[in-house]
Short mmCIF file of N, CA and C in Angstrom, two decimals:
data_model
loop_
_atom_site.label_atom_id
_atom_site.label_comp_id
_atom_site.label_asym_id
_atom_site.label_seq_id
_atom_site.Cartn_x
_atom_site.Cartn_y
_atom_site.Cartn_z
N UNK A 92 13.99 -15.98 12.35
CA UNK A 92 14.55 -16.04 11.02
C UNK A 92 14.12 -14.80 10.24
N UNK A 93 15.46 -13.99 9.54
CA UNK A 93 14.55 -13.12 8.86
C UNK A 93 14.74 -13.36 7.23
N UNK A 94 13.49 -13.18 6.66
CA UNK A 94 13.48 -12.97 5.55
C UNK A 94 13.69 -11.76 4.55
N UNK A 95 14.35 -12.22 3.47
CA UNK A 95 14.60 -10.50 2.58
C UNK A 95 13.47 -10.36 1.90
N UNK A 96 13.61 -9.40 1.36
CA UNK A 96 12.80 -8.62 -0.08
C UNK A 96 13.58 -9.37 -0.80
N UNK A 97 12.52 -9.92 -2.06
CA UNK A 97 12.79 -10.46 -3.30
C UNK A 97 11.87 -9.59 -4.44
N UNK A 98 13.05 -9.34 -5.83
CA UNK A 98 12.50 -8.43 -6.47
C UNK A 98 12.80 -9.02 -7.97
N UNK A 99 12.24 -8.60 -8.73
CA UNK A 99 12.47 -8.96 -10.15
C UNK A 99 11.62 -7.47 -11.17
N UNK A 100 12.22 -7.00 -11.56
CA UNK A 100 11.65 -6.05 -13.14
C UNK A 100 11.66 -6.54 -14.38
N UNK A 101 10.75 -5.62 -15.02
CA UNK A 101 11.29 -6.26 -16.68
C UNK A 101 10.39 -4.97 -16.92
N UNK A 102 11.03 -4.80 -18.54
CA UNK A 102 10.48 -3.67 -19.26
C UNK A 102 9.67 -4.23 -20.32
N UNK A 103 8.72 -3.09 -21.05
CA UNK A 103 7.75 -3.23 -21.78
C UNK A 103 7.97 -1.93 -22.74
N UNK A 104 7.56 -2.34 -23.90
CA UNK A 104 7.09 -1.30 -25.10
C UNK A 104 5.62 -0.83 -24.49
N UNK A 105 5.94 0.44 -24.48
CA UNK A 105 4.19 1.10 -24.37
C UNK A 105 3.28 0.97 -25.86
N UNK A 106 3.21 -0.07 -25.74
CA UNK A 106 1.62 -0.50 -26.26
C UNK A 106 0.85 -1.33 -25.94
N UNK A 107 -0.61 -1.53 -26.24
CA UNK A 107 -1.75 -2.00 -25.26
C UNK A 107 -1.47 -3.31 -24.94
N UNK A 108 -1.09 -4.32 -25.43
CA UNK A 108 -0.63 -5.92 -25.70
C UNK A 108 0.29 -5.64 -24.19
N UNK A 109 1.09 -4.79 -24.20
CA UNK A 109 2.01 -4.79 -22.77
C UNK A 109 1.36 -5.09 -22.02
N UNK A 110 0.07 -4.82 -21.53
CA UNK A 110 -0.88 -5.17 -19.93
C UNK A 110 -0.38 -6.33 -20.03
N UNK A 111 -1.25 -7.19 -21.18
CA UNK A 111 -1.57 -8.99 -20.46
C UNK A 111 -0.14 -9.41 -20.59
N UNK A 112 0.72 -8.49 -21.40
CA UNK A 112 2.45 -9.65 -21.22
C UNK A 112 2.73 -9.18 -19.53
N UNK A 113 2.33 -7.90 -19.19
CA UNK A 113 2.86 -7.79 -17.88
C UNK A 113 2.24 -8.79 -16.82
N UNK A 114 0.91 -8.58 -16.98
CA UNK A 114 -0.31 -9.74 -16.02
C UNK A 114 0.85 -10.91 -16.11
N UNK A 115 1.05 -11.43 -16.96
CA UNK A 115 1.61 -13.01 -17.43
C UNK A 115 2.67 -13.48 -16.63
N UNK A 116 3.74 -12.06 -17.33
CA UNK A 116 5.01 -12.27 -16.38
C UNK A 116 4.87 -12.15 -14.84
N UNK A 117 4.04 -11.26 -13.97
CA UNK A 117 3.80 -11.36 -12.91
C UNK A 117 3.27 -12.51 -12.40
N UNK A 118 2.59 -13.05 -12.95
CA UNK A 118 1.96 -14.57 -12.71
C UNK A 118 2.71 -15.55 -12.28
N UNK A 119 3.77 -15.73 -13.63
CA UNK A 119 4.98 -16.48 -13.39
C UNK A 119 5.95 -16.48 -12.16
N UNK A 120 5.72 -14.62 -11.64
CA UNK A 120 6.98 -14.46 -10.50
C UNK A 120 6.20 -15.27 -9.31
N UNK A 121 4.99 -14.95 -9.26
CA UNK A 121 4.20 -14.75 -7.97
C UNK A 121 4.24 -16.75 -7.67
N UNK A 122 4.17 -17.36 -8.74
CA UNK A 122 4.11 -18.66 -9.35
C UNK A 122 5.60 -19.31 -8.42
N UNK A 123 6.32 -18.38 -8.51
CA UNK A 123 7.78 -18.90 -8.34
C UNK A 123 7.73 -18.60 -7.07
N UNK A 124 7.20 -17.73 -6.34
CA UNK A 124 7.51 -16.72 -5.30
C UNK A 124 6.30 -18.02 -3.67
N UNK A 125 5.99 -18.56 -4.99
CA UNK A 125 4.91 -19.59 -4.06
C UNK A 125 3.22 -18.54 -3.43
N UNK A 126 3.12 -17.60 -4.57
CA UNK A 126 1.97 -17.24 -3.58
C UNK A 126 0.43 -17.97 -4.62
N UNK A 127 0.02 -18.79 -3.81
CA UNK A 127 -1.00 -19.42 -3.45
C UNK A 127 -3.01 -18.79 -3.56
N UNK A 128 -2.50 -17.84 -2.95
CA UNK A 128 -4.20 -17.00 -2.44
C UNK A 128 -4.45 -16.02 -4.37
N UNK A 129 -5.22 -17.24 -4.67
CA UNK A 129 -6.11 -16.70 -6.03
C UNK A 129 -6.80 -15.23 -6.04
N UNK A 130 -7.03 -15.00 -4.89
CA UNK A 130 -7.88 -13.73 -4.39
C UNK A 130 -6.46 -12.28 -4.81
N UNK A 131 -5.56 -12.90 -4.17
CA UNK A 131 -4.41 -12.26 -3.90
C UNK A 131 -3.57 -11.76 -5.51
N UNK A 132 -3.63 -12.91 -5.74
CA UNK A 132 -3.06 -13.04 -8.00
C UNK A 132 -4.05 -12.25 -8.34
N UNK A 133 -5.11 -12.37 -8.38
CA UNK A 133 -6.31 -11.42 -8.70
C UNK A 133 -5.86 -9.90 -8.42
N UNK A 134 -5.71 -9.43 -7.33
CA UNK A 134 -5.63 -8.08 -6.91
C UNK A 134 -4.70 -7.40 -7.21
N UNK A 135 -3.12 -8.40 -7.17
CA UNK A 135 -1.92 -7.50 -8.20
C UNK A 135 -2.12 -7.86 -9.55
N UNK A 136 -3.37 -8.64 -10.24
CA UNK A 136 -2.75 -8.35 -11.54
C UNK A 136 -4.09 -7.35 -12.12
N UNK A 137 -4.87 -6.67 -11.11
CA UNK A 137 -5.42 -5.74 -11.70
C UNK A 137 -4.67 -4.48 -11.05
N UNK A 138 -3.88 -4.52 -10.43
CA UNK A 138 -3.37 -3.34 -9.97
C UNK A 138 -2.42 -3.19 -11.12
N UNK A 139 -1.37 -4.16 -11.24
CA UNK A 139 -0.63 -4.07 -12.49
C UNK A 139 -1.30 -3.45 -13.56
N UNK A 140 -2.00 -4.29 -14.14
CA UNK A 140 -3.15 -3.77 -15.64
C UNK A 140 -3.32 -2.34 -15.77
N UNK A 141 -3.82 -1.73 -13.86
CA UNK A 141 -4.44 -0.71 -14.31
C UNK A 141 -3.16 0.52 -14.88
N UNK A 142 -1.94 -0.14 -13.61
CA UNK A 142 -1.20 0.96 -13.62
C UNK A 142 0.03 0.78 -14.93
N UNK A 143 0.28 -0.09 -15.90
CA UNK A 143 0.36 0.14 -17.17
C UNK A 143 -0.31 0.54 -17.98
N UNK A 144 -1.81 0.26 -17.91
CA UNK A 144 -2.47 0.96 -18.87
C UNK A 144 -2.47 2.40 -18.76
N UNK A 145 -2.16 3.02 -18.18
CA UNK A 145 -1.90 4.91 -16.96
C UNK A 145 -0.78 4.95 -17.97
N UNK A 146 0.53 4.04 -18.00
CA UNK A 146 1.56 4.70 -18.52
C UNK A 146 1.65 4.69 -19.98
N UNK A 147 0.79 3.57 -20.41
CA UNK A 147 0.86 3.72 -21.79
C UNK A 147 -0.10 4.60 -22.48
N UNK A 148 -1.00 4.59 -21.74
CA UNK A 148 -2.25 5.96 -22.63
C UNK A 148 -2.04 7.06 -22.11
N UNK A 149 -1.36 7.40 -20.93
CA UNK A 149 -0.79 8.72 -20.66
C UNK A 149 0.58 9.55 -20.58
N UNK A 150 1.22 8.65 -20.86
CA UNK A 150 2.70 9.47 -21.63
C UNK A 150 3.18 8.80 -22.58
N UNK A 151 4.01 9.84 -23.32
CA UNK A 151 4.83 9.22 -24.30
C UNK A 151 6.48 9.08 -24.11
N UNK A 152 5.81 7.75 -23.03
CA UNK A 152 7.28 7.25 -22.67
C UNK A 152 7.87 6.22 -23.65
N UNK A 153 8.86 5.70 -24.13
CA UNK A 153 9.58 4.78 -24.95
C UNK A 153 9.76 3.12 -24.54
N UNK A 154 9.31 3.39 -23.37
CA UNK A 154 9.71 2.32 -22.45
C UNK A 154 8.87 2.67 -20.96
N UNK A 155 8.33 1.52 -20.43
CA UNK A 155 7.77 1.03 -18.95
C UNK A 155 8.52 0.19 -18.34
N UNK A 156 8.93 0.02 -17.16
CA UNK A 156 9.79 -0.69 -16.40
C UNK A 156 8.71 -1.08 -14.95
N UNK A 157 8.30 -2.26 -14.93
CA UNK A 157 7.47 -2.48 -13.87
C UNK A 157 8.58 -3.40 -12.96
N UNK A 158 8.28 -3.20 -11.93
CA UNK A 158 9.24 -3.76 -10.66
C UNK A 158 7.97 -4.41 -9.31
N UNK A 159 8.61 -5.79 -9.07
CA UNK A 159 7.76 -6.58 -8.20
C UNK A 159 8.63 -6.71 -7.24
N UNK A 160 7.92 -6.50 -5.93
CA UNK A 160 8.93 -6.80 -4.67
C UNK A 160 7.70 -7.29 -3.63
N UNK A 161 8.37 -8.79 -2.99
CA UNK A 161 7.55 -9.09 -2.26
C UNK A 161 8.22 -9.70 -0.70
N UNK A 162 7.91 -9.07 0.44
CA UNK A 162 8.60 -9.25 1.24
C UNK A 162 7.96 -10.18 2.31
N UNK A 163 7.84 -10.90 3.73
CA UNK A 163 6.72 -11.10 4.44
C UNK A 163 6.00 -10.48 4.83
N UNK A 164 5.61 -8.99 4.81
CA UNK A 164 4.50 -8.27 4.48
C UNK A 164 3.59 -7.84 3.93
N UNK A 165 4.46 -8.21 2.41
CA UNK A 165 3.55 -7.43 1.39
C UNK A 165 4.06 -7.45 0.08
N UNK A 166 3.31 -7.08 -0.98
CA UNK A 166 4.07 -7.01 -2.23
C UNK A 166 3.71 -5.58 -2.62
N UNK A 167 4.74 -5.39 -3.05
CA UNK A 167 4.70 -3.76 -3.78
C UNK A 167 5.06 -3.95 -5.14
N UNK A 168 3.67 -3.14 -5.71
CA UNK A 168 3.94 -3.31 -7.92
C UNK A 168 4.20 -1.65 -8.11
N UNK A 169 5.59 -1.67 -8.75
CA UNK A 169 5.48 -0.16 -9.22
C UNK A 169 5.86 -0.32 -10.58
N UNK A 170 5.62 0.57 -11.28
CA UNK A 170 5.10 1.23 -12.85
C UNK A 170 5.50 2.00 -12.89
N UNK A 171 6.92 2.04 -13.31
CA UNK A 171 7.97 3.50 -13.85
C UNK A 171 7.92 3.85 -15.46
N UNK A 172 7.04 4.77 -15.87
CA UNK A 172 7.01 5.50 -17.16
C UNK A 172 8.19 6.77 -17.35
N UNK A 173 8.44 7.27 -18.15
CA UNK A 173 9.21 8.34 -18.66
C UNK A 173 8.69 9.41 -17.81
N UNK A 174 7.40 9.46 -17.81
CA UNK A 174 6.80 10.75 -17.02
C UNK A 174 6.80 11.56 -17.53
N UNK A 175 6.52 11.19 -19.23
CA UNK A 175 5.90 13.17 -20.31
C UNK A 175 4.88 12.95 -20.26
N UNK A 176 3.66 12.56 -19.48
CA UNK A 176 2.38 12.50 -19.59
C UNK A 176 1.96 14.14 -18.34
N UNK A 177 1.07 14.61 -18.80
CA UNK A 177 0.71 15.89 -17.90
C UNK A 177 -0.04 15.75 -16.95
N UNK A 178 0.88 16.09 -15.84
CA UNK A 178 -0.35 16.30 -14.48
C UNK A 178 0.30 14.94 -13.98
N UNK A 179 -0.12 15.23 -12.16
CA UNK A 179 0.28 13.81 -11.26
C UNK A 179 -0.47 12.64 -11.84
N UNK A 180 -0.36 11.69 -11.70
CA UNK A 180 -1.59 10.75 -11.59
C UNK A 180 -2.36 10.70 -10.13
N UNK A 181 -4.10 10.88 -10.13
CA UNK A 181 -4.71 10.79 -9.13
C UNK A 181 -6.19 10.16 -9.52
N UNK A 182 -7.10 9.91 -8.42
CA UNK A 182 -8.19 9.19 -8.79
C UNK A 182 -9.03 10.25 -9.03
N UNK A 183 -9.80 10.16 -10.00
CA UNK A 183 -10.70 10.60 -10.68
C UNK A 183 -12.33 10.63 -10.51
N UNK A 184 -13.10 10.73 -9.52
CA UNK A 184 -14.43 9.80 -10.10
C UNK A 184 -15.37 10.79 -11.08
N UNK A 185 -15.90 9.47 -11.77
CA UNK A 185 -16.56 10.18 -13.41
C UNK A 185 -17.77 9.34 -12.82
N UNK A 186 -18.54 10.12 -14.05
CA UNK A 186 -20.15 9.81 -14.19
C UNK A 186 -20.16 8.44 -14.54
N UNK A 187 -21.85 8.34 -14.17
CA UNK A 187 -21.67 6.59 -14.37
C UNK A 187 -21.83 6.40 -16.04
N UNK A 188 -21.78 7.20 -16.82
CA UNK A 188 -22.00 6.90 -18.38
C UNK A 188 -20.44 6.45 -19.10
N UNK A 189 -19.42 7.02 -18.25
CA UNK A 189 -18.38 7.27 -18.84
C UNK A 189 -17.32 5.94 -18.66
N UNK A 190 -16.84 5.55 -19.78
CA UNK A 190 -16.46 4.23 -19.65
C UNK A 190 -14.83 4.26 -19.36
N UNK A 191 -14.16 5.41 -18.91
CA UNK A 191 -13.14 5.04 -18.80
C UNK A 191 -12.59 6.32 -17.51
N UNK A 192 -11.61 6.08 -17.25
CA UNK A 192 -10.97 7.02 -16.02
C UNK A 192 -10.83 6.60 -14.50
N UNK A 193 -11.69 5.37 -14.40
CA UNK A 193 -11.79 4.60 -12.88
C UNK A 193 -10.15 3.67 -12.72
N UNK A 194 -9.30 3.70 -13.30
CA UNK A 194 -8.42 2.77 -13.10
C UNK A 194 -7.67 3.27 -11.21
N UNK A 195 -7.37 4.32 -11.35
CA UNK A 195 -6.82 4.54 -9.74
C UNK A 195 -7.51 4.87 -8.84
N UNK A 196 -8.77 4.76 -9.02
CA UNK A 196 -10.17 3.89 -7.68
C UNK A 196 -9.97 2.85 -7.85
N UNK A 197 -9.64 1.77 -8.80
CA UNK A 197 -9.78 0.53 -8.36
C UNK A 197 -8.87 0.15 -7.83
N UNK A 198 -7.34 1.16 -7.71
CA UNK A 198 -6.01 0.62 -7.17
C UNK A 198 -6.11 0.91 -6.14
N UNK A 199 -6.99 2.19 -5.42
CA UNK A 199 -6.93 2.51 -4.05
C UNK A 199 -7.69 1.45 -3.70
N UNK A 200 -8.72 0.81 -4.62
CA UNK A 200 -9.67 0.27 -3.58
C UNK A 200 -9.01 -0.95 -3.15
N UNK A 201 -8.25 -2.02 -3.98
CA UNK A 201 -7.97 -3.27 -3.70
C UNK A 201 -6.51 -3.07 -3.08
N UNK A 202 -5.73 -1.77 -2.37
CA UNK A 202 -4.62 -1.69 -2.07
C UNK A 202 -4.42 -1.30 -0.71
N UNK A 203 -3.56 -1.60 0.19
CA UNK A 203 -3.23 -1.39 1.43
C UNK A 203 -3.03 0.44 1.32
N UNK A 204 -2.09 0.52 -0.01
CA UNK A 204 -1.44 2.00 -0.04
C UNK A 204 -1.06 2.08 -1.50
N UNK A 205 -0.84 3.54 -2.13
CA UNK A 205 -0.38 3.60 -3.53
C UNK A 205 0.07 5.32 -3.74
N UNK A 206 0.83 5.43 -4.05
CA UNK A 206 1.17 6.96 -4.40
C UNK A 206 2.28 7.14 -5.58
N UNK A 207 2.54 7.62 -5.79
CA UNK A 207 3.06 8.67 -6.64
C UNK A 207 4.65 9.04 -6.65
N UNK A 208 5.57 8.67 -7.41
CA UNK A 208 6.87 9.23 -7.07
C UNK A 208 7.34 10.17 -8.40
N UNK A 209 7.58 11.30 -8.11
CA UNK A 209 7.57 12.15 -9.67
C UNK A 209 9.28 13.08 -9.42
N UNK A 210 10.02 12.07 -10.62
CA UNK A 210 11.89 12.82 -10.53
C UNK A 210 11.47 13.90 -11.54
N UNK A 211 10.50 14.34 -12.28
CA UNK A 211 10.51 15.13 -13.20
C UNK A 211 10.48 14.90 -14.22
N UNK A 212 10.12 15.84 -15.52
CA UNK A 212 9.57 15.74 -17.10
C UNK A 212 10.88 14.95 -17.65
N UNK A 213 10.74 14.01 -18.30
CA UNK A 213 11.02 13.10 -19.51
C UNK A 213 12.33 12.40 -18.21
N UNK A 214 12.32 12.25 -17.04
CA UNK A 214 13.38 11.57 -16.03
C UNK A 214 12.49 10.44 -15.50
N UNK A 215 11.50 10.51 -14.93
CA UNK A 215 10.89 8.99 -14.61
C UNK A 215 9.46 9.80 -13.58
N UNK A 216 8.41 8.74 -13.72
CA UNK A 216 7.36 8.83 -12.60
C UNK A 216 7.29 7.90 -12.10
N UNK A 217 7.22 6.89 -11.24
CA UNK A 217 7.12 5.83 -10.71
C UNK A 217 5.60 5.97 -9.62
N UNK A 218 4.42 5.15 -10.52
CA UNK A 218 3.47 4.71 -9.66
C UNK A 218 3.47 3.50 -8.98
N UNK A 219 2.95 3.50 -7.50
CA UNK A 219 3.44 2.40 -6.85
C UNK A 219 1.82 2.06 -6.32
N UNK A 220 1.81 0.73 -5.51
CA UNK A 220 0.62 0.40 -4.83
C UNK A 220 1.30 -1.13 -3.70
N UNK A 221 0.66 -0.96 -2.87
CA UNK A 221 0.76 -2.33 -2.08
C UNK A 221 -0.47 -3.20 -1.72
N UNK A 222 -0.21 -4.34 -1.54
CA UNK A 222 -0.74 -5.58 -1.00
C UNK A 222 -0.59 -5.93 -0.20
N UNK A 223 -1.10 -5.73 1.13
CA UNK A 223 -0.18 -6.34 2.93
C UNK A 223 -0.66 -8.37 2.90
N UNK A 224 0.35 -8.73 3.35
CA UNK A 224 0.06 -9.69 3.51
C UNK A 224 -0.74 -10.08 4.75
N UNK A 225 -0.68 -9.27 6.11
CA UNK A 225 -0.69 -9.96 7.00
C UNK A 225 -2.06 -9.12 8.01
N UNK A 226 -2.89 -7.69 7.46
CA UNK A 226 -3.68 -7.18 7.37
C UNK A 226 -4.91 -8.08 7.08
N UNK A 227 -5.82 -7.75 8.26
CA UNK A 227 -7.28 -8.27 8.35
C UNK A 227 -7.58 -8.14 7.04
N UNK A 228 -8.56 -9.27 6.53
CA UNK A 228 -9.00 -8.88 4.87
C UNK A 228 -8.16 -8.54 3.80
N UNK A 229 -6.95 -8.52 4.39
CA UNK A 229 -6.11 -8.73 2.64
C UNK A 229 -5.60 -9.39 2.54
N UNK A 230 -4.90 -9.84 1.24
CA UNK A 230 -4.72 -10.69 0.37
C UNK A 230 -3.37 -11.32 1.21
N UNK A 231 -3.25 -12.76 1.09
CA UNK A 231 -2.27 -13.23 2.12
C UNK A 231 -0.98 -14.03 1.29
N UNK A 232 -0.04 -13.80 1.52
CA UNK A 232 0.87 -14.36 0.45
C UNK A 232 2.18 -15.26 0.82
N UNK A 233 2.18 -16.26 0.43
CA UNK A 233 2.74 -17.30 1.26
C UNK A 233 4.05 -16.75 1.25
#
């Protein structure tokens, strides 16, 4: 039997309140989608968090468009901003004093895979990350 990709988006105003409406609404899909593994809800909704909070404190896009797709492999969260923010997005590591800049270490760390899709200034960036379902030690999704 094969199964499809199932997908759902929704957009957001870039401001800070967007994270937890995004966390929420993802909740709901994953809710619908039947996935089960708490460990698993945990890991896309800090991947989500981190990678809206990227688009809203780093460009001045008008609009975020996050897109969920979850197939029997895996779920993929991507985070399409405007893309006027400067420079790729990449991981950073900072001193231990410094309270902010770790968000895409924590996406590499809890992610199968995550990169970067860049159409160009004020056309779209789309950051992506995955979740394997079926990978030793990760997150398993019914």
């Amino acid at each position: 039997m094969c199964v499809a990709e199932v997908c759902v988006s929704f957009a957001l105003a870039p401001r800070p309140g967007s994270v937890a409406q995004a966390r929420r609404l993802m909740r709901v899909r994953l809710g619908e989608w039947a996935v089960r593994d708490d460990d698993a809800c945990d890991a896309a909704a800090l991947i989500l968090s981190e990678l809206v909070t990227n688009a809203v404190v780093h460009t001045a896009s008008r609009r975020i468009i996050c897109e969920l797709c979850a197939d029997p492999e895996k779920l993929r969260i991507a985070v399409r901003d405007e893309g006027c923010g400067s420079g790729v997005p990449r991981p950073v590591h900072r001193g231990a004093d410094e309270e902010h800049g770790r968000g895409l270490l924590l996406v590499d760390a809890v992610s199968s895979a995550w990169g970067v899709h860049d159409a160009g200034p004020g056309i779209g960036r789309t950051v992506w990350a995955e979740l394997r379902r079926t990978a030793a030690g990760a997150p398993e999704f019914a």
